[in-house]
Amino acid sequence: MNIDAQQHPAPEHRRPDGVSDTTVEALGGLSKALETAERARGALYTFHQLTGSADLALDDAVRLLREAGHEEQAGRVEREILGRNVIPGHWTFQIVEAYNATYYRPFQQIEQEIRQELAEGRDHLYEAEMKEARRTRHHPDHTARPAT
C-alpha cells in the first residue's frame, strides 16, 4: 500500500451512504455498551478463576492443619468451605455459563444484527470518524490505517 492510501480510512471504516450522524452515534453507544459488558464478563472470569484458585489452595491448608494435629479444624474447613457453592446451587462456572447464555451472547448477537441492518455490518464507525477528525494529515504517525 502506498503512503497516499494510508491517508484514507479503509472501506470497512467508512460510513455507508445514507447513514446519519445520529445513527453512527447510536451505533457507537451500542458498541461502547457491549464493550462494557465484555469488561464485566472479564471480571466474571477473574472472579471464577480466583475463587477456583482459593478453593484449590484449601487442599494445602487442610493438609497442613492435619499435619499440625488440628484434625477438627481441618475437617471443618473440608466440610464447610471446600467445594462450597458460591451462591445457592452454583459454582462460579455455572454463573459464567448463565451470564454468557442469558446476557452476553444475546447482547453480542443483537449488536451485530443492528450494525448489519443500519451500517452494512461495519464496526467502530464512530471511533473511525473520531480518528479522522483528530489525526494530523500526512504525519507519519497519524496515518488513517496501517501499511500492508
mmCIF file of N, CA and C in Angstrom:
data_model
loop_
_atom_site.group_PDB
_atom_site.id
_atom_site.type_symbol
_atom_site.label_atom_id
_atom_site.label_comp_id
_atom_site.label_asym_id
_atom_site.label_seq_id
_atom_site.Cartn_x
_atom_site.Cartn_y
_atom_site.Cartn_z
ATOM 1 N N MET A 1 0.860 -1.176 0.000
ATOM 2 C CA MET A 1 0.000 0.000 0.000
ATOM 3 C C MET A 1 0.899 1.230 0.000
ATOM 4 N N ASN A 2 0.557 2.163 -0.828
ATOM 5 C CA ASN A 2 1.377 3.382 -0.857
ATOM 6 C C ASN A 2 0.954 4.327 0.273
ATOM 7 N N ILE A 3 1.780 5.294 0.517
ATOM 8 C CA ILE A 3 1.557 6.235 1.625
ATOM 9 C C ILE A 3 0.265 7.027 1.435
ATOM 10 N N ASP A 4 -0.104 7.308 0.179
ATOM 11 C CA ASP A 4 -1.338 8.050 -0.072
ATOM 12 C C ASP A 4 -2.564 7.244 0.358
ATOM 13 N N ALA A 5 -2.538 5.930 0.119
ATOM 14 C CA ALA A 5 -3.665 5.080 0.517
ATOM 15 C C ALA A 5 -3.813 5.059 2.037
ATOM 16 N N GLN A 6 -2.699 5.188 2.752
ATOM 17 C CA GLN A 6 -2.750 5.206 4.213
ATOM 18 C C GLN A 6 -3.428 6.468 4.742
ATOM 19 N N GLN A 7 -3.605 7.460 3.901
ATOM 20 C CA GLN A 7 -4.203 8.716 4.332
ATOM 21 C C GLN A 7 -5.738 8.681 4.310
ATOM 22 N N HIS A 8 -6.309 7.558 3.870
ATOM 23 C CA HIS A 8 -7.762 7.414 3.813
ATOM 24 C C HIS A 8 -8.175 6.187 4.612
ATOM 25 N N PRO A 9 -9.274 6.282 5.345
ATOM 26 C CA PRO A 9 -9.732 5.114 6.106
ATOM 27 C C PRO A 9 -10.032 3.939 5.183
ATOM 28 N N ALA A 10 -9.854 2.747 5.705
ATOM 29 C CA ALA A 10 -10.210 1.534 4.966
ATOM 30 C C ALA A 10 -11.716 1.550 4.691
ATOM 31 N N PRO A 11 -12.147 0.922 3.609
ATOM 32 C CA PRO A 11 -13.580 0.930 3.282
ATOM 33 C C PRO A 11 -14.479 0.439 4.416
ATOM 34 N N GLU A 12 -14.026 -0.543 5.173
ATOM 35 C CA GLU A 12 -14.855 -1.064 6.268
ATOM 36 C C GLU A 12 -14.985 -0.086 7.425
ATOM 37 N N HIS A 13 -14.212 1.003 7.383
ATOM 38 C CA HIS A 13 -14.321 2.032 8.418
ATOM 39 C C HIS A 13 -14.891 3.344 7.879
ATOM 40 N N ARG A 14 -15.528 3.260 6.730
ATOM 41 C CA ARG A 14 -16.199 4.433 6.163
ATOM 42 C C ARG A 14 -17.702 4.251 6.287
ATOM 43 N N ARG A 15 -18.355 5.323 6.597
ATOM 44 C CA ARG A 15 -19.807 5.322 6.751
ATOM 45 C C ARG A 15 -20.476 4.999 5.415
ATOM 46 N N PRO A 16 -21.389 4.032 5.392
ATOM 47 C CA PRO A 16 -22.134 3.769 4.153
ATOM 48 C C PRO A 16 -23.017 4.967 3.791
ATOM 49 N N ASP A 17 -23.308 5.121 2.542
ATOM 50 C CA ASP A 17 -24.184 6.200 2.086
ATOM 51 C C ASP A 17 -25.521 6.144 2.817
ATOM 52 N N GLY A 18 -26.005 7.307 3.207
ATOM 53 C CA GLY A 18 -27.323 7.413 3.817
ATOM 54 C C GLY A 18 -27.362 7.182 5.316
ATOM 55 N N VAL A 19 -26.240 6.877 5.929
ATOM 56 C CA VAL A 19 -26.211 6.655 7.379
ATOM 57 C C VAL A 19 -25.985 7.999 8.060
ATOM 58 N N SER A 20 -26.914 8.357 8.926
ATOM 59 C CA SER A 20 -26.875 9.678 9.559
ATOM 60 C C SER A 20 -25.874 9.742 10.706
ATOM 61 N N ASP A 21 -25.559 10.986 11.109
ATOM 62 C CA ASP A 21 -24.695 11.212 12.266
ATOM 63 C C ASP A 21 -25.286 10.563 13.518
ATOM 64 N N THR A 22 -26.595 10.706 13.679
ATOM 65 C CA THR A 22 -27.254 10.161 14.871
ATOM 66 C C THR A 22 -27.169 8.642 14.878
ATOM 67 N N THR A 23 -27.299 8.016 13.712
ATOM 68 C CA THR A 23 -27.180 6.558 13.626
ATOM 69 C C THR A 23 -25.774 6.120 13.987
ATOM 70 N N VAL A 24 -24.759 6.820 13.466
ATOM 71 C CA VAL A 24 -23.368 6.487 13.798
ATOM 72 C C VAL A 24 -23.148 6.650 15.296
ATOM 73 N N GLU A 25 -23.680 7.712 15.884
ATOM 74 C CA GLU A 25 -23.546 7.930 17.321
ATOM 75 C C GLU A 25 -24.253 6.832 18.111
ATOM 76 N N ALA A 26 -25.446 6.452 17.666
ATOM 77 C CA ALA A 26 -26.192 5.386 18.344
ATOM 78 C C ALA A 26 -25.447 4.057 18.262
ATOM 79 N N LEU A 27 -24.896 3.739 17.089
ATOM 80 C CA LEU A 27 -24.136 2.504 16.944
ATOM 81 C C LEU A 27 -22.874 2.540 17.805
ATOM 82 N N GLY A 28 -22.254 3.725 17.919
ATOM 83 C CA GLY A 28 -21.110 3.877 18.804
ATOM 84 C C GLY A 28 -21.486 3.623 20.253
ATOM 85 N N GLY A 29 -22.650 4.125 20.657
ATOM 86 C CA GLY A 29 -23.124 3.898 22.024
ATOM 87 C C GLY A 29 -23.425 2.435 22.278
ATOM 88 N N LEU A 30 -24.025 1.768 21.287
ATOM 89 C CA LEU A 30 -24.321 0.344 21.407
ATOM 90 C C LEU A 30 -23.022 -0.453 21.520
ATOM 91 N N SER A 31 -22.044 -0.097 20.703
ATOM 92 C CA SER A 31 -20.736 -0.759 20.742
ATOM 93 C C SER A 31 -20.053 -0.533 22.090
ATOM 94 N N LYS A 32 -20.110 0.696 22.586
ATOM 95 C CA LYS A 32 -19.498 1.003 23.882
ATOM 96 C C LYS A 32 -20.157 0.196 25.001
ATOM 97 N N ALA A 33 -21.459 0.061 24.944
ATOM 98 C CA ALA A 33 -22.162 -0.723 25.957
ATOM 99 C C ALA A 33 -21.741 -2.191 25.887
ATOM 100 N N LEU A 34 -21.596 -2.728 24.673
ATOM 101 C CA LEU A 34 -21.141 -4.108 24.533
ATOM 102 C C LEU A 34 -19.718 -4.261 25.058
ATOM 103 N N GLU A 35 -18.869 -3.282 24.780
ATOM 104 C CA GLU A 35 -17.502 -3.334 25.303
ATOM 105 C C GLU A 35 -17.503 -3.335 26.829
ATOM 106 N N THR A 36 -18.417 -2.604 27.441
ATOM 107 C CA THR A 36 -18.537 -2.596 28.900
ATOM 108 C C THR A 36 -18.992 -3.967 29.389
ATOM 109 N N ALA A 37 -19.918 -4.584 28.679
ATOM 110 C CA ALA A 37 -20.345 -5.943 29.031
ATOM 111 C C ALA A 37 -19.180 -6.923 28.877
ATOM 112 N N GLU A 38 -18.339 -6.702 27.883
ATOM 113 C CA GLU A 38 -17.133 -7.535 27.705
ATOM 114 C C GLU A 38 -16.235 -7.406 28.940
ATOM 115 N N ARG A 39 -16.073 -6.202 29.422
ATOM 116 C CA ARG A 39 -15.252 -5.977 30.617
ATOM 117 C C ARG A 39 -15.877 -6.660 31.830
ATOM 118 N N ALA A 40 -17.196 -6.565 31.957
ATOM 119 C CA ALA A 40 -17.887 -7.233 33.064
ATOM 120 C C ALA A 40 -17.682 -8.745 32.960
ATOM 121 N N ARG A 41 -17.757 -9.257 31.753
ATOM 122 C CA ARG A 41 -17.541 -10.687 31.526
ATOM 123 C C ARG A 41 -16.120 -11.077 31.938
ATOM 124 N N GLY A 42 -15.155 -10.225 31.602
ATOM 125 C CA GLY A 42 -13.783 -10.481 32.024
ATOM 126 C C GLY A 42 -13.653 -10.512 33.534
ATOM 127 N N ALA A 43 -14.333 -9.581 34.191
ATOM 128 C CA ALA A 43 -14.311 -9.564 35.657
ATOM 129 C C ALA A 43 -14.948 -10.836 36.219
ATOM 130 N N LEU A 44 -15.985 -11.310 35.550
ATOM 131 C CA LEU A 44 -16.639 -12.543 35.976
ATOM 132 C C LEU A 44 -15.688 -13.738 35.834
ATOM 133 N N TYR A 45 -14.933 -13.776 34.751
ATOM 134 C CA TYR A 45 -13.933 -14.841 34.587
ATOM 135 C C TYR A 45 -12.828 -14.706 35.633
ATOM 136 N N THR A 46 -12.450 -13.484 35.977
ATOM 137 C CA THR A 46 -11.467 -13.275 37.039
ATOM 138 C C THR A 46 -12.019 -13.815 38.358
ATOM 139 N N PHE A 47 -13.253 -13.489 38.670
ATOM 140 C CA PHE A 47 -13.931 -14.000 39.861
ATOM 141 C C PHE A 47 -13.934 -15.530 39.857
ATOM 142 N N HIS A 48 -14.264 -16.117 38.705
ATOM 143 C CA HIS A 48 -14.311 -17.575 38.551
ATOM 144 C C HIS A 48 -12.935 -18.185 38.840
ATOM 145 N N GLN A 49 -11.894 -17.634 38.243
ATOM 146 C CA GLN A 49 -10.558 -18.200 38.420
ATOM 147 C C GLN A 49 -10.006 -17.970 39.821
ATOM 148 N N LEU A 50 -10.231 -16.793 40.362
ATOM 149 C CA LEU A 50 -9.751 -16.521 41.719
ATOM 150 C C LEU A 50 -10.454 -17.398 42.754
ATOM 151 N N THR A 51 -11.756 -17.565 42.605
ATOM 152 C CA THR A 51 -12.495 -18.409 43.543
ATOM 153 C C THR A 51 -12.037 -19.855 43.421
ATOM 154 N N GLY A 52 -11.837 -20.316 42.186
ATOM 155 C CA GLY A 52 -11.333 -21.674 41.985
ATOM 156 C C GLY A 52 -9.956 -21.863 42.581
ATOM 157 N N SER A 53 -9.092 -20.868 42.415
ATOM 158 C CA SER A 53 -7.742 -20.942 43.000
ATOM 159 C C SER A 53 -7.809 -20.969 44.526
ATOM 160 N N ALA A 54 -8.693 -20.182 45.096
ATOM 161 C CA ALA A 54 -8.856 -20.183 46.556
ATOM 162 C C ALA A 54 -9.317 -21.554 47.035
ATOM 163 N N ASP A 55 -10.259 -22.146 46.326
ATOM 164 C CA ASP A 55 -10.768 -23.463 46.716
ATOM 165 C C ASP A 55 -9.663 -24.517 46.634
ATOM 166 N N LEU A 56 -8.859 -24.471 45.560
ATOM 167 C CA LEU A 56 -7.761 -25.432 45.426
ATOM 168 C C LEU A 56 -6.682 -25.211 46.485
ATOM 169 N N ALA A 57 -6.466 -23.964 46.883
ATOM 170 C CA ALA A 57 -5.477 -23.662 47.926
ATOM 171 C C ALA A 57 -5.896 -24.250 49.275
ATOM 172 N N LEU A 58 -7.185 -24.469 49.451
ATOM 173 C CA LEU A 58 -7.656 -25.064 50.702
ATOM 174 C C LEU A 58 -7.108 -26.475 50.905
ATOM 175 N N ASP A 59 -6.815 -27.178 49.806
ATOM 176 C CA ASP A 59 -6.256 -28.526 49.936
ATOM 177 C C ASP A 59 -4.987 -28.497 50.793
ATOM 178 N N ASP A 60 -4.098 -27.548 50.496
ATOM 179 C CA ASP A 60 -2.856 -27.426 51.277
ATOM 180 C C ASP A 60 -3.150 -27.006 52.714
ATOM 181 N N ALA A 61 -4.060 -26.071 52.873
ATOM 182 C CA ALA A 61 -4.388 -25.615 54.228
ATOM 183 C C ALA A 61 -4.941 -26.768 55.069
ATOM 184 N N VAL A 62 -5.820 -27.567 54.487
ATOM 185 C CA VAL A 62 -6.390 -28.713 55.201
ATOM 186 C C VAL A 62 -5.283 -29.720 55.540
ATOM 187 N N ARG A 63 -4.413 -30.002 54.574
ATOM 188 C CA ARG A 63 -3.316 -30.929 54.800
ATOM 189 C C ARG A 63 -2.417 -30.439 55.938
ATOM 190 N N LEU A 64 -2.071 -29.159 55.901
ATOM 191 C CA LEU A 64 -1.200 -28.601 56.938
ATOM 192 C C LEU A 64 -1.875 -28.582 58.309
ATOM 193 N N LEU A 65 -3.144 -28.279 58.344
ATOM 194 C CA LEU A 65 -3.863 -28.335 59.624
ATOM 195 C C LEU A 65 -3.800 -29.747 60.196
ATOM 196 N N ARG A 66 -3.974 -30.741 59.351
ATOM 197 C CA ARG A 66 -3.910 -32.138 59.822
ATOM 198 C C ARG A 66 -2.498 -32.484 60.293
ATOM 199 N N GLU A 67 -1.501 -32.065 59.494
ATOM 200 C CA GLU A 67 -0.107 -32.340 59.883
ATOM 201 C C GLU A 67 0.223 -31.688 61.226
ATOM 202 N N ALA A 68 -0.384 -30.546 61.488
ATOM 203 C CA ALA A 68 -0.136 -29.832 62.752
ATOM 204 C C ALA A 68 -0.972 -30.395 63.900
ATOM 205 N N GLY A 69 -1.779 -31.416 63.599
ATOM 206 C CA GLY A 69 -2.573 -32.040 64.655
ATOM 207 C C GLY A 69 -3.924 -31.399 64.908
ATOM 208 N N HIS A 70 -4.402 -30.606 63.963
ATOM 209 C CA HIS A 70 -5.687 -29.919 64.142
ATOM 210 C C HIS A 70 -6.775 -30.576 63.277
ATOM 211 N N GLU A 71 -7.051 -31.819 63.588
ATOM 212 C CA GLU A 71 -7.992 -32.614 62.785
ATOM 213 C C GLU A 71 -9.385 -31.998 62.756
ATOM 214 N N GLU A 72 -9.859 -31.521 63.884
ATOM 215 C CA GLU A 72 -11.216 -30.948 63.949
ATOM 216 C C GLU A 72 -11.333 -29.717 63.052
ATOM 217 N N GLN A 73 -10.354 -28.857 63.071
ATOM 218 C CA GLN A 73 -10.375 -27.644 62.251
ATOM 219 C C GLN A 73 -10.233 -27.991 60.765
ATOM 220 N N ALA A 74 -9.358 -28.946 60.461
ATOM 221 C CA ALA A 74 -9.202 -29.385 59.070
ATOM 222 C C ALA A 74 -10.514 -29.963 58.547
ATOM 223 N N GLY A 75 -11.152 -30.760 59.352
ATOM 224 C CA GLY A 75 -12.432 -31.352 58.959
ATOM 225 C C GLY A 75 -13.504 -30.293 58.754
ATOM 226 N N ARG A 76 -13.497 -29.285 59.612
ATOM 227 C CA ARG A 76 -14.479 -28.202 59.481
ATOM 228 C C ARG A 76 -14.290 -27.447 58.168
ATOM 229 N N VAL A 77 -13.043 -27.104 57.820
ATOM 230 C CA VAL A 77 -12.774 -26.429 56.538
ATOM 231 C C VAL A 77 -13.214 -27.327 55.386
ATOM 232 N N GLU A 78 -12.860 -28.606 55.479
ATOM 233 C CA GLU A 78 -13.205 -29.556 54.416
ATOM 234 C C GLU A 78 -14.717 -29.688 54.231
ATOM 235 N N ARG A 79 -15.450 -29.793 55.329
ATOM 236 C CA ARG A 79 -16.909 -29.951 55.269
ATOM 237 C C ARG A 79 -17.639 -28.671 54.889
ATOM 238 N N GLU A 80 -17.197 -27.550 55.438
ATOM 239 C CA GLU A 80 -17.969 -26.318 55.327
ATOM 240 C C GLU A 80 -17.572 -25.400 54.165
ATOM 241 N N ILE A 81 -16.309 -25.451 53.760
ATOM 242 C CA ILE A 81 -15.843 -24.490 52.757
ATOM 243 C C ILE A 81 -15.394 -25.162 51.460
ATOM 244 N N LEU A 82 -14.573 -26.192 51.540
ATOM 245 C CA LEU A 82 -14.041 -26.859 50.354
ATOM 246 C C LEU A 82 -15.182 -27.327 49.446
ATOM 247 N N GLY A 83 -15.200 -26.825 48.213
ATOM 248 C CA GLY A 83 -16.224 -27.235 47.247
ATOM 249 C C GLY A 83 -17.591 -26.603 47.450
ATOM 250 N N ARG A 84 -17.674 -25.617 48.301
ATOM 251 C CA ARG A 84 -18.951 -24.977 48.625
ATOM 252 C C ARG A 84 -19.475 -24.179 47.433
ATOM 253 N N ASN A 85 -20.786 -24.131 47.266
ATOM 254 C CA ASN A 85 -21.406 -23.248 46.274
ATOM 255 C C ASN A 85 -21.119 -21.798 46.657
ATOM 256 N N VAL A 86 -20.881 -20.947 45.664
ATOM 257 C CA VAL A 86 -20.625 -19.534 45.966
ATOM 258 C C VAL A 86 -21.917 -18.747 46.105
ATOM 259 N N ILE A 87 -22.942 -19.177 45.429
ATOM 260 C CA ILE A 87 -24.322 -18.746 45.671
ATOM 261 C C ILE A 87 -25.154 -20.023 45.622
ATOM 262 N N PRO A 88 -26.347 -20.039 46.195
ATOM 263 C CA PRO A 88 -27.092 -21.293 46.282
ATOM 264 C C PRO A 88 -27.173 -22.027 44.931
ATOM 265 N N GLY A 89 -26.682 -23.266 44.950
ATOM 266 C CA GLY A 89 -26.767 -24.139 43.783
ATOM 267 C C GLY A 89 -25.738 -23.891 42.694
ATOM 268 N N HIS A 90 -24.846 -22.941 42.891
ATOM 269 C CA HIS A 90 -23.925 -22.556 41.813
ATOM 270 C C HIS A 90 -22.466 -22.526 42.245
ATOM 271 N N TRP A 91 -21.647 -23.126 41.423
ATOM 272 C CA TRP A 91 -20.224 -22.856 41.436
ATOM 273 C C TRP A 91 -20.007 -21.722 40.450
ATOM 274 N N THR A 92 -18.832 -21.160 40.439
ATOM 275 C CA THR A 92 -18.595 -19.990 39.582
ATOM 276 C C THR A 92 -18.733 -20.308 38.098
ATOM 277 N N PHE A 93 -18.362 -21.515 37.669
ATOM 278 C CA PHE A 93 -18.501 -21.832 36.245
ATOM 279 C C PHE A 93 -19.958 -21.768 35.813
ATOM 280 N N GLN A 94 -20.878 -22.109 36.701
ATOM 281 C CA GLN A 94 -22.301 -22.052 36.365
ATOM 282 C C GLN A 94 -22.789 -20.609 36.253
ATOM 283 N N ILE A 95 -22.210 -19.728 37.061
ATOM 284 C CA ILE A 95 -22.542 -18.305 36.960
ATOM 285 C C ILE A 95 -22.047 -17.760 35.619
ATOM 286 N N VAL A 96 -20.818 -18.110 35.248
ATOM 287 C CA VAL A 96 -20.264 -17.688 33.962
ATOM 288 C C VAL A 96 -21.128 -18.201 32.814
ATOM 289 N N GLU A 97 -21.486 -19.464 32.857
ATOM 290 C CA GLU A 97 -22.321 -20.046 31.800
ATOM 291 C C GLU A 97 -23.672 -19.343 31.700
ATOM 292 N N ALA A 98 -24.282 -19.065 32.836
ATOM 293 C CA ALA A 98 -25.587 -18.396 32.830
ATOM 294 C C ALA A 98 -25.465 -16.974 32.277
ATOM 295 N N TYR A 99 -24.414 -16.255 32.671
ATOM 296 C CA TYR A 99 -24.194 -14.896 32.147
ATOM 297 C C TYR A 99 -24.032 -14.933 30.631
ATOM 298 N N ASN A 100 -23.189 -15.847 30.167
ATOM 299 C CA ASN A 100 -22.965 -15.945 28.724
ATOM 300 C C ASN A 100 -24.253 -16.256 27.972
ATOM 301 N N ALA A 101 -25.006 -17.233 28.438
ATOM 302 C CA ALA A 101 -26.223 -17.658 27.740
ATOM 303 C C ALA A 101 -27.362 -16.650 27.856
ATOM 304 N N THR A 102 -27.509 -16.053 29.031
ATOM 305 C CA THR A 102 -28.661 -15.197 29.297
ATOM 306 C C THR A 102 -28.456 -13.752 28.873
ATOM 307 N N TYR A 103 -27.217 -13.269 28.941
ATOM 308 C CA TYR A 103 -26.984 -11.850 28.709
ATOM 309 C C TYR A 103 -25.961 -11.574 27.614
ATOM 310 N N TYR A 104 -24.755 -12.119 27.759
ATOM 311 C CA TYR A 104 -23.659 -11.747 26.870
ATOM 312 C C TYR A 104 -23.909 -12.142 25.407
ATOM 313 N N ARG A 105 -24.195 -13.410 25.152
ATOM 314 C CA ARG A 105 -24.385 -13.838 23.755
ATOM 315 C C ARG A 105 -25.580 -13.151 23.094
ATOM 316 N N PRO A 106 -26.740 -13.026 23.765
ATOM 317 C CA PRO A 106 -27.838 -12.279 23.137
ATOM 318 C C PRO A 106 -27.466 -10.821 22.856
ATOM 319 N N PHE A 107 -26.757 -10.168 23.764
ATOM 320 C CA PHE A 107 -26.315 -8.781 23.576
ATOM 321 C C PHE A 107 -25.399 -8.701 22.350
ATOM 322 N N GLN A 108 -24.429 -9.596 22.287
ATOM 323 C CA GLN A 108 -23.485 -9.628 21.171
ATOM 324 C C GLN A 108 -24.226 -9.830 19.843
ATOM 325 N N GLN A 109 -25.182 -10.730 19.823
ATOM 326 C CA GLN A 109 -25.951 -11.028 18.605
ATOM 327 C C GLN A 109 -26.783 -9.824 18.163
ATOM 328 N N ILE A 110 -27.474 -9.196 19.097
ATOM 329 C CA ILE A 110 -28.311 -8.033 18.783
ATOM 330 C C ILE A 110 -27.456 -6.883 18.254
ATOM 331 N N GLU A 111 -26.313 -6.638 18.891
ATOM 332 C CA GLU A 111 -25.425 -5.564 18.439
ATOM 333 C C GLU A 111 -24.968 -5.821 17.010
ATOM 334 N N GLN A 112 -24.597 -7.050 16.712
ATOM 335 C CA GLN A 112 -24.152 -7.418 15.364
ATOM 336 C C GLN A 112 -25.297 -7.273 14.352
ATOM 337 N N GLU A 113 -26.481 -7.728 14.693
ATOM 338 C CA GLU A 113 -27.632 -7.626 13.797
ATOM 339 C C GLU A 113 -27.966 -6.167 13.492
ATOM 340 N N ILE A 114 -27.945 -5.325 14.512
ATOM 341 C CA ILE A 114 -28.287 -3.910 14.316
ATOM 342 C C ILE A 114 -27.231 -3.216 13.463
ATOM 343 N N ARG A 115 -25.962 -3.525 13.687
ATOM 344 C CA ARG A 115 -24.911 -2.960 12.824
ATOM 345 C C ARG A 115 -25.115 -3.392 11.378
ATOM 346 N N GLN A 116 -25.525 -4.651 11.181
ATOM 347 C CA GLN A 116 -25.775 -5.150 9.826
ATOM 348 C C GLN A 116 -26.964 -4.419 9.203
ATOM 349 N N GLU A 117 -28.021 -4.249 9.954
ATOM 350 C CA GLU A 117 -29.233 -3.596 9.457
ATOM 351 C C GLU A 117 -28.998 -2.128 9.119
ATOM 352 N N LEU A 118 -28.226 -1.434 9.936
ATOM 353 C CA LEU A 118 -28.112 0.014 9.805
ATOM 354 C C LEU A 118 -26.837 0.510 9.131
ATOM 355 N N ALA A 119 -25.760 -0.318 9.120
ATOM 356 C CA ALA A 119 -24.484 0.192 8.610
ATOM 357 C C ALA A 119 -23.689 -0.878 7.853
ATOM 358 N N GLU A 120 -24.420 -1.775 7.188
ATOM 359 C CA GLU A 120 -23.775 -2.826 6.393
ATOM 360 C C GLU A 120 -22.792 -3.646 7.225
ATOM 361 N N GLY A 121 -23.067 -3.751 8.518
ATOM 362 C CA GLY A 121 -22.245 -4.553 9.408
ATOM 363 C C GLY A 121 -20.932 -3.917 9.821
ATOM 364 N N ARG A 122 -20.716 -2.692 9.412
ATOM 365 C CA ARG A 122 -19.431 -2.044 9.698
ATOM 366 C C ARG A 122 -19.305 -1.732 11.182
ATOM 367 N N ASP A 123 -18.126 -2.028 11.690
ATOM 368 C CA ASP A 123 -17.844 -1.896 13.119
ATOM 369 C C ASP A 123 -17.013 -0.645 13.382
ATOM 370 N N HIS A 124 -17.191 -0.057 14.515
ATOM 371 C CA HIS A 124 -16.392 1.077 15.001
ATOM 372 C C HIS A 124 -16.424 2.302 14.079
ATOM 373 N N LEU A 125 -17.552 2.572 13.458
ATOM 374 C CA LEU A 125 -17.658 3.771 12.616
ATOM 375 C C LEU A 125 -17.461 5.038 13.433
ATOM 376 N N TYR A 126 -18.044 5.070 14.609
ATOM 377 C CA TYR A 126 -17.926 6.259 15.457
ATOM 378 C C TYR A 126 -16.459 6.542 15.760
ATOM 379 N N GLU A 127 -15.725 5.505 16.168
ATOM 380 C CA GLU A 127 -14.315 5.665 16.500
ATOM 381 C C GLU A 127 -13.486 6.005 15.266
ATOM 382 N N ALA A 128 -13.806 5.376 14.131
ATOM 383 C CA ALA A 128 -13.067 5.660 12.892
ATOM 384 C C ALA A 128 -13.238 7.120 12.483
ATOM 385 N N GLU A 129 -14.453 7.645 12.638
ATOM 386 C CA GLU A 129 -14.682 9.051 12.308
ATOM 387 C C GLU A 129 -14.012 9.973 13.318
ATOM 388 N N MET A 130 -13.965 9.557 14.574
ATOM 389 C CA MET A 130 -13.263 10.347 15.582
ATOM 390 C C MET A 130 -11.770 10.389 15.239
ATOM 391 N N LYS A 131 -11.227 9.253 14.829
ATOM 392 C CA LYS A 131 -9.816 9.210 14.441
ATOM 393 C C LYS A 131 -9.556 10.168 13.288
ATOM 394 N N GLU A 132 -10.425 10.162 12.292
ATOM 395 C CA GLU A 132 -10.257 11.057 11.138
ATOM 396 C C GLU A 132 -10.279 12.516 11.560
ATOM 397 N N ALA A 133 -11.149 12.836 12.491
ATOM 398 C CA ALA A 133 -11.275 14.221 12.944
ATOM 399 C C ALA A 133 -10.073 14.662 13.786
ATOM 400 N N ARG A 134 -9.412 13.726 14.455
ATOM 401 C CA ARG A 134 -8.362 14.085 15.406
ATOM 402 C C ARG A 134 -6.948 13.923 14.869
ATOM 403 N N ARG A 135 -6.748 13.153 13.822
ATOM 404 C CA ARG A 135 -5.383 12.893 13.363
ATOM 405 C C ARG A 135 -4.831 14.049 12.529
ATOM 406 N N THR A 136 -3.511 14.141 12.486
ATOM 407 C CA THR A 136 -2.826 15.158 11.694
ATOM 408 C C THR A 136 -2.517 14.562 10.326
ATOM 409 N N ARG A 137 -3.104 15.128 9.292
ATOM 410 C CA ARG A 137 -2.906 14.612 7.936
ATOM 411 C C ARG A 137 -1.434 14.648 7.538
ATOM 412 N N HIS A 138 -1.014 13.610 6.851
ATOM 413 C CA HIS A 138 0.336 13.472 6.276
ATOM 414 C C HIS A 138 1.443 13.374 7.319
ATOM 415 N N HIS A 139 1.090 13.181 8.567
ATOM 416 C CA HIS A 139 2.085 12.931 9.614
ATOM 417 C C HIS A 139 2.310 11.417 9.634
ATOM 418 N N PRO A 140 3.549 10.952 9.663
ATOM 419 C CA PRO A 140 3.812 9.508 9.571
ATOM 420 C C PRO A 140 3.234 8.678 10.721
ATOM 421 N N ASP A 141 2.980 9.303 11.853
ATOM 422 C CA ASP A 141 2.402 8.568 12.982
ATOM 423 C C ASP A 141 0.893 8.809 13.142
ATOM 424 N N HIS A 142 0.300 9.409 12.131
ATOM 425 C CA HIS A 142 -1.146 9.694 12.181
ATOM 426 C C HIS A 142 -1.845 9.151 10.942
ATOM 427 N N THR A 143 -1.350 8.062 10.380
ATOM 428 C CA THR A 143 -1.978 7.504 9.180
ATOM 429 C C THR A 143 -3.381 6.992 9.510
ATOM 430 N N ALA A 144 -4.217 6.954 8.513
ATOM 431 C CA ALA A 144 -5.599 6.501 8.701
ATOM 432 C C ALA A 144 -5.663 5.008 8.949
ATOM 433 N N ARG A 145 -4.693 4.264 8.416
ATOM 434 C CA ARG A 145 -4.670 2.819 8.578
ATOM 435 C C ARG A 145 -3.252 2.307 8.450
ATOM 436 N N PRO A 146 -3.024 1.096 8.890
ATOM 437 C CA PRO A 146 -1.672 0.550 8.827
ATOM 438 C C PRO A 146 -1.243 0.253 7.388
ATOM 439 N N ALA A 147 0.042 0.249 7.188
ATOM 440 C CA ALA A 147 0.587 -0.165 5.879
ATOM 441 C C ALA A 147 0.432 -1.682 5.788
ATOM 442 N N THR A 148 0.186 -2.147 4.573
ATOM 443 C CA THR A 148 0.080 -3.612 4.404
ATOM 444 C C THR A 148 1.089 -4.105 3.411
#
